[in-house]
Coordinates of C-alpha atoms and ligand atoms in Angstrom, one line a residue:
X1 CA 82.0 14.5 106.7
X2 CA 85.5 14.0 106.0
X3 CA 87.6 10.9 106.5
X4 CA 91.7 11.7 107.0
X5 CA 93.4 7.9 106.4
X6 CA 97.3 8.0 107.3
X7 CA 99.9 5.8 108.5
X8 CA 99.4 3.1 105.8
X9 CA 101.0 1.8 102.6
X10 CA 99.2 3.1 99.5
X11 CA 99.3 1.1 96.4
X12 CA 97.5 3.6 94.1
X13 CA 97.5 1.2 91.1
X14 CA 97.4 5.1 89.3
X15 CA 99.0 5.1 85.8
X16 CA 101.8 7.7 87.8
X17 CA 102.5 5.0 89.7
X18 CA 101.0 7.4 92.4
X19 CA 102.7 7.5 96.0
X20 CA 103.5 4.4 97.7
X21 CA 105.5 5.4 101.2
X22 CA 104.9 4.3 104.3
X23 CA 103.9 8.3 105.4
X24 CA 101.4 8.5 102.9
X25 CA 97.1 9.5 103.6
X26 CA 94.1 9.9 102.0
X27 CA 91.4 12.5 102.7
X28 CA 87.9 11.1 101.3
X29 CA 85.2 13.9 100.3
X30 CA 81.7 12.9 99.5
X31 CA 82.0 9.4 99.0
X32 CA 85.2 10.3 96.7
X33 CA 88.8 10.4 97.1
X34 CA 89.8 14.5 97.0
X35 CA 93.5 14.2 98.0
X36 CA 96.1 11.1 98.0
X37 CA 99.9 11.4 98.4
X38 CA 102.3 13.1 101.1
X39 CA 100.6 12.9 104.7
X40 CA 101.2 16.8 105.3
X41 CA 99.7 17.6 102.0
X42 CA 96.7 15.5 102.2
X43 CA 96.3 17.0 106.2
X44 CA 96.3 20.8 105.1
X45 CA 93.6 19.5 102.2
X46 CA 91.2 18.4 105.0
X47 CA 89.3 20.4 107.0
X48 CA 89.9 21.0 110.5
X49 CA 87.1 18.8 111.7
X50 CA 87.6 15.5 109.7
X51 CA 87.9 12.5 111.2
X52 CA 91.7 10.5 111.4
X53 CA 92.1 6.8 111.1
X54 CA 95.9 5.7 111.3
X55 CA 96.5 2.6 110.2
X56 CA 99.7 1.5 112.0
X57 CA 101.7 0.6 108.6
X58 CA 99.0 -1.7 106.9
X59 CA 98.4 -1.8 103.2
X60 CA 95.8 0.2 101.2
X61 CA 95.0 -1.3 97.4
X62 CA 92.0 -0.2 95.1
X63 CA 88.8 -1.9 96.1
X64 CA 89.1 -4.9 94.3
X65 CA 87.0 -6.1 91.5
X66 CA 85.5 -9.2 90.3
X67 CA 84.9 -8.6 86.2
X68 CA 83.1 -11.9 86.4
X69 CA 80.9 -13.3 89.6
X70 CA 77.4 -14.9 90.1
X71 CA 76.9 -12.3 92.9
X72 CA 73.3 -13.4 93.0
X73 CA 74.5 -17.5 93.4
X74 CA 76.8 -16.6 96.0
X75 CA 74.0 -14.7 97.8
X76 CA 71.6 -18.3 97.5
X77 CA 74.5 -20.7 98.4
X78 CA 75.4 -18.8 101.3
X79 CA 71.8 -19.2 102.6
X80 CA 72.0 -22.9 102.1
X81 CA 73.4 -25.6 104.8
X82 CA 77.4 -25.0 105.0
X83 CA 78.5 -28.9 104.2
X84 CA 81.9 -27.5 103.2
X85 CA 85.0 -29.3 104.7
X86 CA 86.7 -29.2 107.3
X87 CA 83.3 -27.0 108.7
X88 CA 81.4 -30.3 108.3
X89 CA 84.4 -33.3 107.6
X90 CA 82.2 -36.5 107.2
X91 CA 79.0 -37.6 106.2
X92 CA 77.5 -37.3 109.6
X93 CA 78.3 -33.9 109.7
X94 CA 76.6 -33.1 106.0
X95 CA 73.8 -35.0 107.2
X96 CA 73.3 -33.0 110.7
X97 CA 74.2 -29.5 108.2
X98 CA 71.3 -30.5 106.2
X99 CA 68.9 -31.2 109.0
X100 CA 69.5 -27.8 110.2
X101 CA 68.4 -26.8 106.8
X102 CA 65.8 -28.5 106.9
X103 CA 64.4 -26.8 110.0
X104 CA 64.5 -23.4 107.7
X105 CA 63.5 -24.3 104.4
X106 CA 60.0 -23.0 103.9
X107 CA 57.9 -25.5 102.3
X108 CA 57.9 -26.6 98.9
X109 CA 61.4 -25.3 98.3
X110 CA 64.4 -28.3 98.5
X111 CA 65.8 -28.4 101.3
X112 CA 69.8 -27.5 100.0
X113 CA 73.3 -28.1 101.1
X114 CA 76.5 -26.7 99.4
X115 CA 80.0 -26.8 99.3
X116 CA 81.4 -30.6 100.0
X117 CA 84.3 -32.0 98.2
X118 CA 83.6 -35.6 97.9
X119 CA 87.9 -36.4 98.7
X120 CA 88.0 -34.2 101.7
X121 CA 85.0 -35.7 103.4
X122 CA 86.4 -38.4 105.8
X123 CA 84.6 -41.1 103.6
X124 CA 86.7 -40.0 100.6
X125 CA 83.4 -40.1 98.9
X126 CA 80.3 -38.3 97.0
X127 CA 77.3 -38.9 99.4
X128 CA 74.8 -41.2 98.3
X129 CA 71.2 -40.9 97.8
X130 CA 70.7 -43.0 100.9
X131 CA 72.9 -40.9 103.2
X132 CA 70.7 -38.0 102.5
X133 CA 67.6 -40.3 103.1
X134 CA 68.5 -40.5 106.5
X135 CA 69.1 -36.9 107.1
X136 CA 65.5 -35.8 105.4
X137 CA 63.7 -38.5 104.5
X138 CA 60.1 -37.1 103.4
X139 CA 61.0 -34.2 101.3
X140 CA 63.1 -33.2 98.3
X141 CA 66.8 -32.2 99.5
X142 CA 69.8 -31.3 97.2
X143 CA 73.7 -31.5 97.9
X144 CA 75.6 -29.2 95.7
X145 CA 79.3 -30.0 95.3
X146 CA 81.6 -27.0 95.7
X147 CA 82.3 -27.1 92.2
X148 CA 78.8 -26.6 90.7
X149 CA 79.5 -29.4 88.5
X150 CA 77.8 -32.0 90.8
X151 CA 75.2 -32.8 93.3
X152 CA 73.1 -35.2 95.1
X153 CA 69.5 -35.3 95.1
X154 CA 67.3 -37.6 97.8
X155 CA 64.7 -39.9 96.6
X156 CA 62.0 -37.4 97.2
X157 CA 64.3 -35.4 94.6
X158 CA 64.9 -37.6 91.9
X159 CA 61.6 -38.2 92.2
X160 CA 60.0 -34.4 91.2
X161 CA 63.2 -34.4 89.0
X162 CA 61.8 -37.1 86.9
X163 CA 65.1 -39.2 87.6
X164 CA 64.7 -42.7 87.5
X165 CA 66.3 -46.4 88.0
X166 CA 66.8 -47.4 84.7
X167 CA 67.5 -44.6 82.5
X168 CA 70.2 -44.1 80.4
X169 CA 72.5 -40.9 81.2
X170 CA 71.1 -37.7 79.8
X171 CA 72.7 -35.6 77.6
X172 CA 75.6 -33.8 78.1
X173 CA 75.6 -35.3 81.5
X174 CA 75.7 -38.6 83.6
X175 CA 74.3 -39.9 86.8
X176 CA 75.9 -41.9 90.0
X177 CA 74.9 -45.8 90.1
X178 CA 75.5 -48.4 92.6
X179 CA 76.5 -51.8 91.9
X180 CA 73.1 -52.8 90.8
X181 CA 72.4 -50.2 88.2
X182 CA 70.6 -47.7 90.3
X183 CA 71.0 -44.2 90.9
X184 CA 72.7 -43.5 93.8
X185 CA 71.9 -40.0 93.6
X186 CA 75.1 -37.9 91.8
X187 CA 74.1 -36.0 89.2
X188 CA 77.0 -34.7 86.8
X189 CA 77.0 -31.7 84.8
X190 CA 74.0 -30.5 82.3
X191 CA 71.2 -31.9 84.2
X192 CA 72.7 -30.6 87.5
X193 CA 73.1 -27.0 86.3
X194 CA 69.3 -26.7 84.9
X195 CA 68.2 -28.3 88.9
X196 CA 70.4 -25.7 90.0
X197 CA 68.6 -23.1 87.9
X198 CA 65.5 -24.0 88.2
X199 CA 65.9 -24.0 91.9
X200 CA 67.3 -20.8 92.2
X201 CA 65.0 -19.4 89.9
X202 CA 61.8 -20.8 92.1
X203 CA 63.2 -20.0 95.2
X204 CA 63.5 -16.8 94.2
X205 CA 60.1 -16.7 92.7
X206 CA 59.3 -18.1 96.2
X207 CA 60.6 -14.6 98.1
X208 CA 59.4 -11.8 99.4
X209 CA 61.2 -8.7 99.0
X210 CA 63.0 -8.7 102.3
X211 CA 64.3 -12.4 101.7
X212 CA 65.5 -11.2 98.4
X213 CA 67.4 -8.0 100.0
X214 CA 69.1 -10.4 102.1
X215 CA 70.1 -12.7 99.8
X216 CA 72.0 -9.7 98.1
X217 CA 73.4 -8.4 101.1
X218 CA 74.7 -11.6 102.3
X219 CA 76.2 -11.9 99.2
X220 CA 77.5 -8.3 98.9
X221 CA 79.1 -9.5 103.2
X222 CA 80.6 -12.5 101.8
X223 CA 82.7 -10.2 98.7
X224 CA 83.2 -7.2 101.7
X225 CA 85.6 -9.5 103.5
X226 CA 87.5 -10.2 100.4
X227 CA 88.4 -6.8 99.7
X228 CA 86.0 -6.6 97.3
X229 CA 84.1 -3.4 96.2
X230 CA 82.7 -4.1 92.7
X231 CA 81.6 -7.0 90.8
X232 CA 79.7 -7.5 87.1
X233 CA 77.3 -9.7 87.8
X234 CA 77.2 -12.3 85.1
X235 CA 74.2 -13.8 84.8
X236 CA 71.1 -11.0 85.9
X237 CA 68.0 -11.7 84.9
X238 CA 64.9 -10.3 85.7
X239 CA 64.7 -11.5 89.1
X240 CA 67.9 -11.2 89.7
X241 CA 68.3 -7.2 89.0
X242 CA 65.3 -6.7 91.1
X243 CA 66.7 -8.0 94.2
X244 CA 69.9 -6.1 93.5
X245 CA 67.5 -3.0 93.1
X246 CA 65.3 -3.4 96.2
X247 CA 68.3 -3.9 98.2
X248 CA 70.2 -0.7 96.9
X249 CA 66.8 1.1 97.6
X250 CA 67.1 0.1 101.1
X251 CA 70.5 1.3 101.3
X252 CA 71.6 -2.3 101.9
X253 CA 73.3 -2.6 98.5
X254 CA 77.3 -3.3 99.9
X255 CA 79.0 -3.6 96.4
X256 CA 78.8 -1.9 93.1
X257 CA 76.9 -4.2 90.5
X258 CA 77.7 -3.6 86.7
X259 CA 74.9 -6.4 85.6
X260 CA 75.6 -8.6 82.2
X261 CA 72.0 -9.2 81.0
X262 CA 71.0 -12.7 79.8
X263 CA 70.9 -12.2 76.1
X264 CA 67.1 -13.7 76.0
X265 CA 65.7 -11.1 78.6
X266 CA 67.0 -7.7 77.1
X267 CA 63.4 -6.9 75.1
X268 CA 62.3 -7.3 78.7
X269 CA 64.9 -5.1 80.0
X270 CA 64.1 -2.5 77.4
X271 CA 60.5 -2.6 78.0
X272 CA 60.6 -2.7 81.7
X273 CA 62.9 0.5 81.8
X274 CA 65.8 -0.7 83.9
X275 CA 68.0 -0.5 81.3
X276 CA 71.3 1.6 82.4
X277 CA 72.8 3.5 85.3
X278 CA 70.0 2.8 88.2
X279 CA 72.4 4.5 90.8
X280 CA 75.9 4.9 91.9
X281 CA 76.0 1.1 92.7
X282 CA 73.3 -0.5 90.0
X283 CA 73.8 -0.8 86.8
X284 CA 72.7 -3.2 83.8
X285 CA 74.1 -2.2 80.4
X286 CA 75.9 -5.0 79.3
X287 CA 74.3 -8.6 77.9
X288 CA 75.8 -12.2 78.0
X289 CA 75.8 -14.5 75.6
X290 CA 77.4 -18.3 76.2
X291 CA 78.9 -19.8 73.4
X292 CA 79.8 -23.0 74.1
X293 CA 80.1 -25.5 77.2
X294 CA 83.1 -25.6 80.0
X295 CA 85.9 -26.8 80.4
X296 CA 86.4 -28.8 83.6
X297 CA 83.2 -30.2 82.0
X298 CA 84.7 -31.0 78.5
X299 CA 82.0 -29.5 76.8
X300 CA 84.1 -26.4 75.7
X301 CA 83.9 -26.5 71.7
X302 CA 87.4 -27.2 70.5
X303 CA 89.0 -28.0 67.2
X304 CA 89.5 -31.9 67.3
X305 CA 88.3 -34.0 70.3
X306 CA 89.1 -34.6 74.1
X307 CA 91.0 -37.7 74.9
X308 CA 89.5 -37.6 78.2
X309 CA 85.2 -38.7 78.6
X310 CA 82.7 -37.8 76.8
X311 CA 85.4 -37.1 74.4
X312 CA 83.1 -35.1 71.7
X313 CA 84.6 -31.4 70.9
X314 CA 82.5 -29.7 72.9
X315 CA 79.2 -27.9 72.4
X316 CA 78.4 -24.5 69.9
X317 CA 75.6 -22.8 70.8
X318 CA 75.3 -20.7 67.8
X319 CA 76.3 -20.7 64.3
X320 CA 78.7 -18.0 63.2
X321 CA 76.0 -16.2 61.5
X322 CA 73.2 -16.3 63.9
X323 CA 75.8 -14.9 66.5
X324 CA 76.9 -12.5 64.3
X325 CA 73.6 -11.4 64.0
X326 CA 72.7 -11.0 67.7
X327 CA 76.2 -9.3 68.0
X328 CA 75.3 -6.6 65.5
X329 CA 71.7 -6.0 67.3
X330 CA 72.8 -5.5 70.4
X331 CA 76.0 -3.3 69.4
X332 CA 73.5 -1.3 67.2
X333 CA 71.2 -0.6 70.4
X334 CA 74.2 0.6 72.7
X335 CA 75.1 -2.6 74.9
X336 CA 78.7 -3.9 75.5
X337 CA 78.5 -7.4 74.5
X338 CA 80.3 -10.3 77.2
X339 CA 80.1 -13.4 75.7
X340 CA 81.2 -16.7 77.3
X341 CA 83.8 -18.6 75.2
X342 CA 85.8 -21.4 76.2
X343 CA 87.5 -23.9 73.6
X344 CA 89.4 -22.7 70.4
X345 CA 86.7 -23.2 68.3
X346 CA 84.0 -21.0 69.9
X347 CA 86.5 -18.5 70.3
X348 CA 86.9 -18.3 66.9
X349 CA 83.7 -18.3 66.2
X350 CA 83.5 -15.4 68.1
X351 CA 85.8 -13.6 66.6
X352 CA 84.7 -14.1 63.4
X353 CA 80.7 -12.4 65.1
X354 CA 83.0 -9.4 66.1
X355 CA 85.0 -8.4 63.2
X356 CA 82.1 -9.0 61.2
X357 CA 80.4 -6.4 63.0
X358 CA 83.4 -4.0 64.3
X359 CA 85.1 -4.0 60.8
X360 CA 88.9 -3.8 61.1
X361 CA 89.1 0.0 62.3
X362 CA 93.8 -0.1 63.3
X363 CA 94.3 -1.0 67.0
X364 CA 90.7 -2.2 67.8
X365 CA 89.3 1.6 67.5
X366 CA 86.0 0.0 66.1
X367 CA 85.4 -1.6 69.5
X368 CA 83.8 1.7 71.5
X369 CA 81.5 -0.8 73.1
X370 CA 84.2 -2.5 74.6
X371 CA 82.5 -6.4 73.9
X372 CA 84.5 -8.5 76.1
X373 CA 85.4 -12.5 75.9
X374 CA 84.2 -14.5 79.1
X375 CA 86.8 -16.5 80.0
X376 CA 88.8 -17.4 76.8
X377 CA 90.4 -20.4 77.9
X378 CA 92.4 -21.7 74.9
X379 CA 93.1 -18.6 72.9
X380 CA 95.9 -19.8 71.7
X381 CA 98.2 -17.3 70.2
X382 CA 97.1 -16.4 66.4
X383 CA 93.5 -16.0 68.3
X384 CA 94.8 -13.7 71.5
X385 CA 96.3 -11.9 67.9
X386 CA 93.0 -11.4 66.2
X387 CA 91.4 -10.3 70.0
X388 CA 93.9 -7.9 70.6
X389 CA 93.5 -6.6 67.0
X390 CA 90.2 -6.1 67.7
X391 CA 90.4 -4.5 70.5
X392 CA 88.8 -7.2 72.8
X393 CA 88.7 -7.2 76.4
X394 CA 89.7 -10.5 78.0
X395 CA 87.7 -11.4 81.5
X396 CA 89.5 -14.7 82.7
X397 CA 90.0 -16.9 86.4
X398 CA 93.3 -17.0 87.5
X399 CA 92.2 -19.1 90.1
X400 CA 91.2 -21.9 88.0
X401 CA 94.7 -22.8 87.9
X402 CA 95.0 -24.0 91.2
X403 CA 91.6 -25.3 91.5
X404 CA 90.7 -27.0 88.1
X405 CA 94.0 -27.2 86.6
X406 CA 94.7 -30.6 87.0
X407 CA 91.8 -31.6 84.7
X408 CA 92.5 -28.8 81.9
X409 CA 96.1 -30.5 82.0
X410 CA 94.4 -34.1 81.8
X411 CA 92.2 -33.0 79.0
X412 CA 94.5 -30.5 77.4
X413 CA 97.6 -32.4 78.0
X414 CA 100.8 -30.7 75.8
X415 CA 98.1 -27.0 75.3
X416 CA 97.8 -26.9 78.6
X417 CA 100.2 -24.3 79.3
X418 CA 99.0 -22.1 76.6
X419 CA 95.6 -22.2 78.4
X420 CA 94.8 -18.7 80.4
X421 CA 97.8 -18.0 79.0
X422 CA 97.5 -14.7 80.8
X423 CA 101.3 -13.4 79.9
X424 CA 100.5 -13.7 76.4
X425 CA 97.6 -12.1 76.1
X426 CA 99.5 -9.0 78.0
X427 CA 102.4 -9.0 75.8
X428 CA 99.7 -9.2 72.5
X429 CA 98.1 -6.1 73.5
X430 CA 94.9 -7.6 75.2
X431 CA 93.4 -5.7 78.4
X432 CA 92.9 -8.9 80.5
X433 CA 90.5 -8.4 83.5
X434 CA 90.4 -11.0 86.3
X435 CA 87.5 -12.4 88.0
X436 CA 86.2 -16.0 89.9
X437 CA 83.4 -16.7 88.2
X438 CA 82.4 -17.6 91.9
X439 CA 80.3 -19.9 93.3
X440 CA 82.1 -22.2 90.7
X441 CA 85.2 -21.4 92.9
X442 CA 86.1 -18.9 95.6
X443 CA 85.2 -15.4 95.1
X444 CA 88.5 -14.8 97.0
X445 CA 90.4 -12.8 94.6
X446 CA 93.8 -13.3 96.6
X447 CA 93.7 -17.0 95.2
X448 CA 93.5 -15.1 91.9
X449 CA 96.5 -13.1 92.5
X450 CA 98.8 -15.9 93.6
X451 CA 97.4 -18.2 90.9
X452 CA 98.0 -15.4 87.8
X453 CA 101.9 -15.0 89.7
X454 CA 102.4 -18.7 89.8
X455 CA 100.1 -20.7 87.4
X456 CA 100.4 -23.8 89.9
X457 CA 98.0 -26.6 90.1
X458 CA 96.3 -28.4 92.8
X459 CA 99.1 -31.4 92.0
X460 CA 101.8 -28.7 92.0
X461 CA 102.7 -28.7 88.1
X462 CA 103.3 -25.5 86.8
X463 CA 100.9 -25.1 83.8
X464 CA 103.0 -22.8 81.1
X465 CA 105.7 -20.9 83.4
X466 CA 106.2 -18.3 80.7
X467 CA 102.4 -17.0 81.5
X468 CA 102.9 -15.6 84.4
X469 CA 102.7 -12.4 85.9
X470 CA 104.4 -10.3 87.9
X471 CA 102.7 -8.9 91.5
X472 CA 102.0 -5.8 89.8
X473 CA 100.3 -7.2 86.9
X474 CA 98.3 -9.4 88.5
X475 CA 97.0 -6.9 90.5
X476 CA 95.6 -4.9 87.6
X477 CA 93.9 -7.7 87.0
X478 CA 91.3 -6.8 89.6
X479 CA 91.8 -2.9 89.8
X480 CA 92.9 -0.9 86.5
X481 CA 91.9 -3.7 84.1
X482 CA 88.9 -4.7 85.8
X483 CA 87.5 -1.5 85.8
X484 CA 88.2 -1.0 81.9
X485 CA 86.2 -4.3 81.4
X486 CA 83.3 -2.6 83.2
X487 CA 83.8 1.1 81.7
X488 CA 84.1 2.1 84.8
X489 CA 87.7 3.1 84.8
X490 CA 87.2 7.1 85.1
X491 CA 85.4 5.9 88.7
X492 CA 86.9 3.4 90.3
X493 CA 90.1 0.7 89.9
X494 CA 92.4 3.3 91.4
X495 CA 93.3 5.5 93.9
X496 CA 93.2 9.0 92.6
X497 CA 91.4 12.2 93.0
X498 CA 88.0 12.4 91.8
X499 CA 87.5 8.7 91.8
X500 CA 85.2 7.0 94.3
X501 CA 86.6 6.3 97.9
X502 CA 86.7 2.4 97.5
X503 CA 89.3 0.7 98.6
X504 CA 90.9 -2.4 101.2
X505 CA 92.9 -2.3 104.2
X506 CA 95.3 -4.9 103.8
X507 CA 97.8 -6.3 106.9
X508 CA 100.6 -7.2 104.1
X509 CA 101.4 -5.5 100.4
X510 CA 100.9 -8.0 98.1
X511 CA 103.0 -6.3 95.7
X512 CA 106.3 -7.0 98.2
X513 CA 104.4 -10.6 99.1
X514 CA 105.7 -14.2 98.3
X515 CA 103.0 -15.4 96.0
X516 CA 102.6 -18.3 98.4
X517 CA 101.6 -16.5 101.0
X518 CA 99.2 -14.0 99.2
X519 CA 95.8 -16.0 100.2
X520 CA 97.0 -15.7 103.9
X521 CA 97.2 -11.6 103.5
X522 CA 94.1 -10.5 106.2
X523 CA 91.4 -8.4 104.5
X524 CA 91.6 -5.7 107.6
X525 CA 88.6 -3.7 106.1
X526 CA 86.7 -2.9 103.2
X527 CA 85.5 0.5 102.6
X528 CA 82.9 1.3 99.7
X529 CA 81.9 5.3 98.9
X530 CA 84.3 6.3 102.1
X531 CA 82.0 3.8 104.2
X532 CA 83.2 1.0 105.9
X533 CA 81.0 -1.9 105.0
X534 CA 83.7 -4.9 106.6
X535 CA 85.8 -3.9 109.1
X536 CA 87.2 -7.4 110.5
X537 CA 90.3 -5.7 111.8
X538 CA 88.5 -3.2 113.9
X539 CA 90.2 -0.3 112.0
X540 CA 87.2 2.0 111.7
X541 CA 85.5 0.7 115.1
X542 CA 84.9 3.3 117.9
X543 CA 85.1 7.6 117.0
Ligands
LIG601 ZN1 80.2 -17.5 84.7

C-alpha cells in the first residue's frame, strides 16, 4: 500500500535543506518515506494504485520528538481524576473530579487526582486535607499538583504514609500546616515524589496486562495530538518496559520508545534479555543515572548556596569516583549513558566521570556512545566548553522557561540568563536535543519551540535574550537533534528517503510563525510508520 501526500508545505528539516514549496508531496513505501520533493516527480514515483491525500496548503514537519519524557507517568496521570483548571476551577469541582475517581479506583489503590494549580483554582489556594475529607472520606486519596513538586494527601493518606501532627518536616522536603501546627495535608517535594513512586509503582504492580496496555496507549494518544512520534522514555524500569512491550505486541504501541534504563535495574535487564532493539518501536539501550536534585526544587547541587529556602547547595548523589566508576561499566558493556544533572557543581562532576572514561580523543571522537547530559541547567560557559569538547549531547526543556522560570530567576537571580542557555551551547559546538520532561510540565513540544525562540517567563522577563534561537533551530531541537540524542538519526528526525514515514500535519509553518502564536498552531494529524495514529483535522478520514 502506497500513500501519495501533496498539496502541503514540507519542512524536511534534511541537512539539503530539502524542498519546502507549496507544490511539494510525499509518496510513503512500507512504512518509509521512498520519494519527497517536486509533486510530479514524487507522482511518477508512485504506483498507479496509491492512495492521494491533499492537504489544502497545511504544514508537514518531522514527527516530532521528545529526547526526555516520563511516557509511562503521563500514561498514569492521564488515568487519574482531571482537577486541572479551568476543566475543574474551584475546590468544588476538584472535590466532585475526585469522587468520580473514586467510583473507578479499584480497591486498595489511592484514589488520585492530578493537575491543579493552587493560584488558578478560584480559592487561590492548595486544597486542604479537609477539603479532600469531604470528597472521600473513608479511604486514602491523593491530589497531585500539576507540577509534580506537590500534593495533598486525605487523612486516610497521611495515615498509611506514616504522616503525622507533630512531626518536624522531613528531609529535603516540608509539609502544609494550619494555624495550629497541624498538617493540612501539602506535601512538598522529596517525600511527595517517593508517594508518587511508590504509587505508581503499586498500581502498576496492581495491573493486569490489559490495564497496563492502556496505560501506554493512552499515553502514546496524549503525545499523537502533539505531533509527536518518538519519545526516550526516561525513567523504564522493569515494569515500565513490560507495559511498553505488551502493548507494542498488541499492535497498540502509538509512538517509538527509546527506553533510558534506571541505572539500578540494568543486571536485571541484562539477565532478563530485553536489553536492545525489541522492535521498530521498542527499544531500551540506554541507562539513567540522576546526579543531583532539581531546580524549581533548589536541591540542584551548585557551587555556593541558594539565597532562596532551604538555601543548602543542593544534593550530589555520587562522588566523582563512584560515578566515574559506574560511567566506565556501563560504557564498557555498550550502553549510552543519560545522566540527570542540574546545578554547576553536578555538572562538573560529571564531566570530570566522562573524560575520565572517554579520554580527550580531538572534537569528542572518544564519545561513540553518545552519553548525554539530562537537562544541564547551569552549564555555564567554561562547562558547555568542556561538554562540547567531549562530545556531549545536551537533552534540555525549553519549556521550563515559561513555566518555571520565574523561580530559576528568584533562586538564580544575576545567572539566570545563562541558565538553558540554549544559544550558547549551539554556538560552543554542543548537539542540544529538546524535550518536556513531562508530566512535570506539558508534553506539548510547541511550548518548547516558542520558549527556545523567546526565553520568556511566566512574569514576562526575558531570561538571557542572547540565548535564543531562531525558528529553525528550535525546531531541530525536536527533529535532527533529537534524533542524534537517541541514535536514531539514520531513521527518523527528517524527511528523507529511506527514513521512516513519521511525521505531523500542521495548519501553520512554524518556521514562518510569530513565536507567540506557535502553541496555538493545530496538530491536524499525526502519522507514525505511514499510519495515521491522530487525525484531529479529519485529513486521513474517509478513502
Ligand atoms: Zn526527567
Amino acid at each position: 500500500m502506497e500513500l501519495v501526500v501533496e498539496d502541503a508545505v514540507f519542512v524536511t528539516m534534511a541537512a539539503d535543506g530539502g524542498p519546502s514549496g507549496p507544490d511539494g508531496a510525499l509518496l510513503v513505501r512500507d512504512g518509509r518515506i521512498a520519494a519527497v520533493g517536486p509533486a510530479e516527480a514524487v507522482r511518477a514515483a508512485a504506483s498507479p494504485g496509491a492512495r492521494v491525500v491533499r492537504l489544502d496548503g497545511a504544514t508537514v514537519v518531522p514527527g516530532l520528538i521528545d529526547a526526555h519524557c516520563h511516557v509511562a507517568d503521563v500514561g498514569y496521570l492521564a488515568a487519574s481524576g482531571d482537577c486541572s483548571q479551568p476543566s475543574a476551577p474551584d475546590i468544588p469541582a476538584v472535590q466532585a473530579r475526585l469522587r468520580e475517581a473514586a467510583d473507578r479506583t479499584p480497591p486498595g489503590s489511592w484514589v488520585t487526582g492530578s493537575g491543579y494549580v493552587e493560584y488558578k483554582l478560584r480559592e487561590g489556594r492548595h486544597p486542604t486535607r479537609a477539603d479532600l475529607d469531604r470528597a472521600v472520606p473513608d479511604r486514602p486519596a491523593v491530589l497531585y499538583h500539576t507540577s509534580l513538586h506537590a500534593c495533598v494527601l486525605n487523612t486516610a493518606a497521611l495515615a498509611e504514609a506514616g504522616f503525622a501532627d507533630g512531626q518536624p518536616d522531613p528531609p529535603g522536603g516540608a509539609f502544609g500546616r494550619d494555624r495550629d501546627g497541624r498538617l493540612d495535608g501539602v506535601v512538598f517535594e522529596r517525600p511527595m515524589f517517593a508517594l508518587f513512586e511508590r504509587n505508581l509503582r503499586a498500581d502498576l504492580a496492581r495491573m493486569d496486562a490489559a490495564a497496563r496496555i492502556r496505560l501506554v496507549q493512552v499515553a502514546g494518544q496524549r503525545l499523537a495530538a502533539f505531533g509527536l512520534t518518538a519519545a526516550c522514555e526516561a525513567d523504564m524500569r522493569r515494569d515500565s518496559l513490560a507495559a511498553f512491550a505488551d502493548a507494542d505486541a498488541a499492535g497498540l504501541l502509538g509512538l517509538r520508545i527509546y527506553g533510558l534504563v534506571v541505572h539500578d535495574q540494568v543486571d536485571w535487564l541484562l539477565a532478563s534479555g530485553l536489553r536492545g532493539r525489541r522492535s521498530a518501536r521498542l527499544a531500551a539501550e540506554a541507562v539513567k543515572i540522576w546526579a543531583d536534585g532539581g531546580m524549581s526544587s533548589r536541591t540542584a547541587a551548585i557551587h555556593g548556596s541558594y539565597p532562596v529556602p532551604p538555601y543548602g547547595s543542593g544534593i550530589l548523589y555520587f562522588e566523582r569516583d563512584e560515578l566515574t566508576e559506574m560511567v566506565g561499566d556501563f560504557d564498557a558493556r555498550g550502553f549510552q549513558v543519560a545522566i540527570h544533572a542540574q546545578g554547576d557543581r553536578a555538572i562538573a562532576t560529571v564531566l570530570d566521570a566522562y573524560a575520565a572514561v572517554l579520554g580527550g580523543e580531538a572534537g569528542g571522537a572518544g564519545n561513540r556512545l553518545r552519553h548525554r547530559i539530562e537537562h544541564g541547567g547551569a552549564m555555564y560557559p567554561p562547562l558547555a566548553a568542556r561538554a562540547a569538547a567531549l562530545g556531549i549531547v545536551v537533552v534540555s526543556q525549553p519549556g521550563f522557561l515559561s513555566t518555571l522560570g520565574d523561580g530559576f530567576a528568584e533562586a538564580f537571580g544575576d545567572r539566570s540568563g545563562q541558565l538553558y542557555s540554549f544559544g550558547s551551547w549551539q554556538r560552543a559546538g554542543i548537539t542540544v536535543a529538546g524535550s518536556s520532561d513531562a508530566p512535570v510540565i506539558t508534553a506539548d513540544p510547541r511550548l518548547g519551540l516558542r520558549d527556545a525562540m523567546l526565553r520568556r517567563t511566566g512574569d514576562g522577563r526575558v531570561l538571557g535574550p542572547a540565548e535564543r534561537l531562531t525558528a529553525r533551530d528550535a525546531l531541530a531541537l525536536y527533529t535532527t537533534r533529537a534524533a542524534f540524542a537517541a541514535r536514531r538519526e539514520d531513521e527518523i528526525g527528517s524527511l528523507a528517503p529511506g527514513k521512516r514515514a513519521d511525521f505531523a500535519v500542521l495548519d501553520a509553518n512554524p518556521l514562518d510563525a510569530d513565536p507567540e502564536h506557535i502553541p496555538g498552531i493545530r496538530v491536524l494529524a499525526t502519522v507514525l510508520g505511514g499510519r495515521p495514529v491522530h487525525d484531529s483535522g479529519g485529513v486521513f478520514a474517509g478513502g
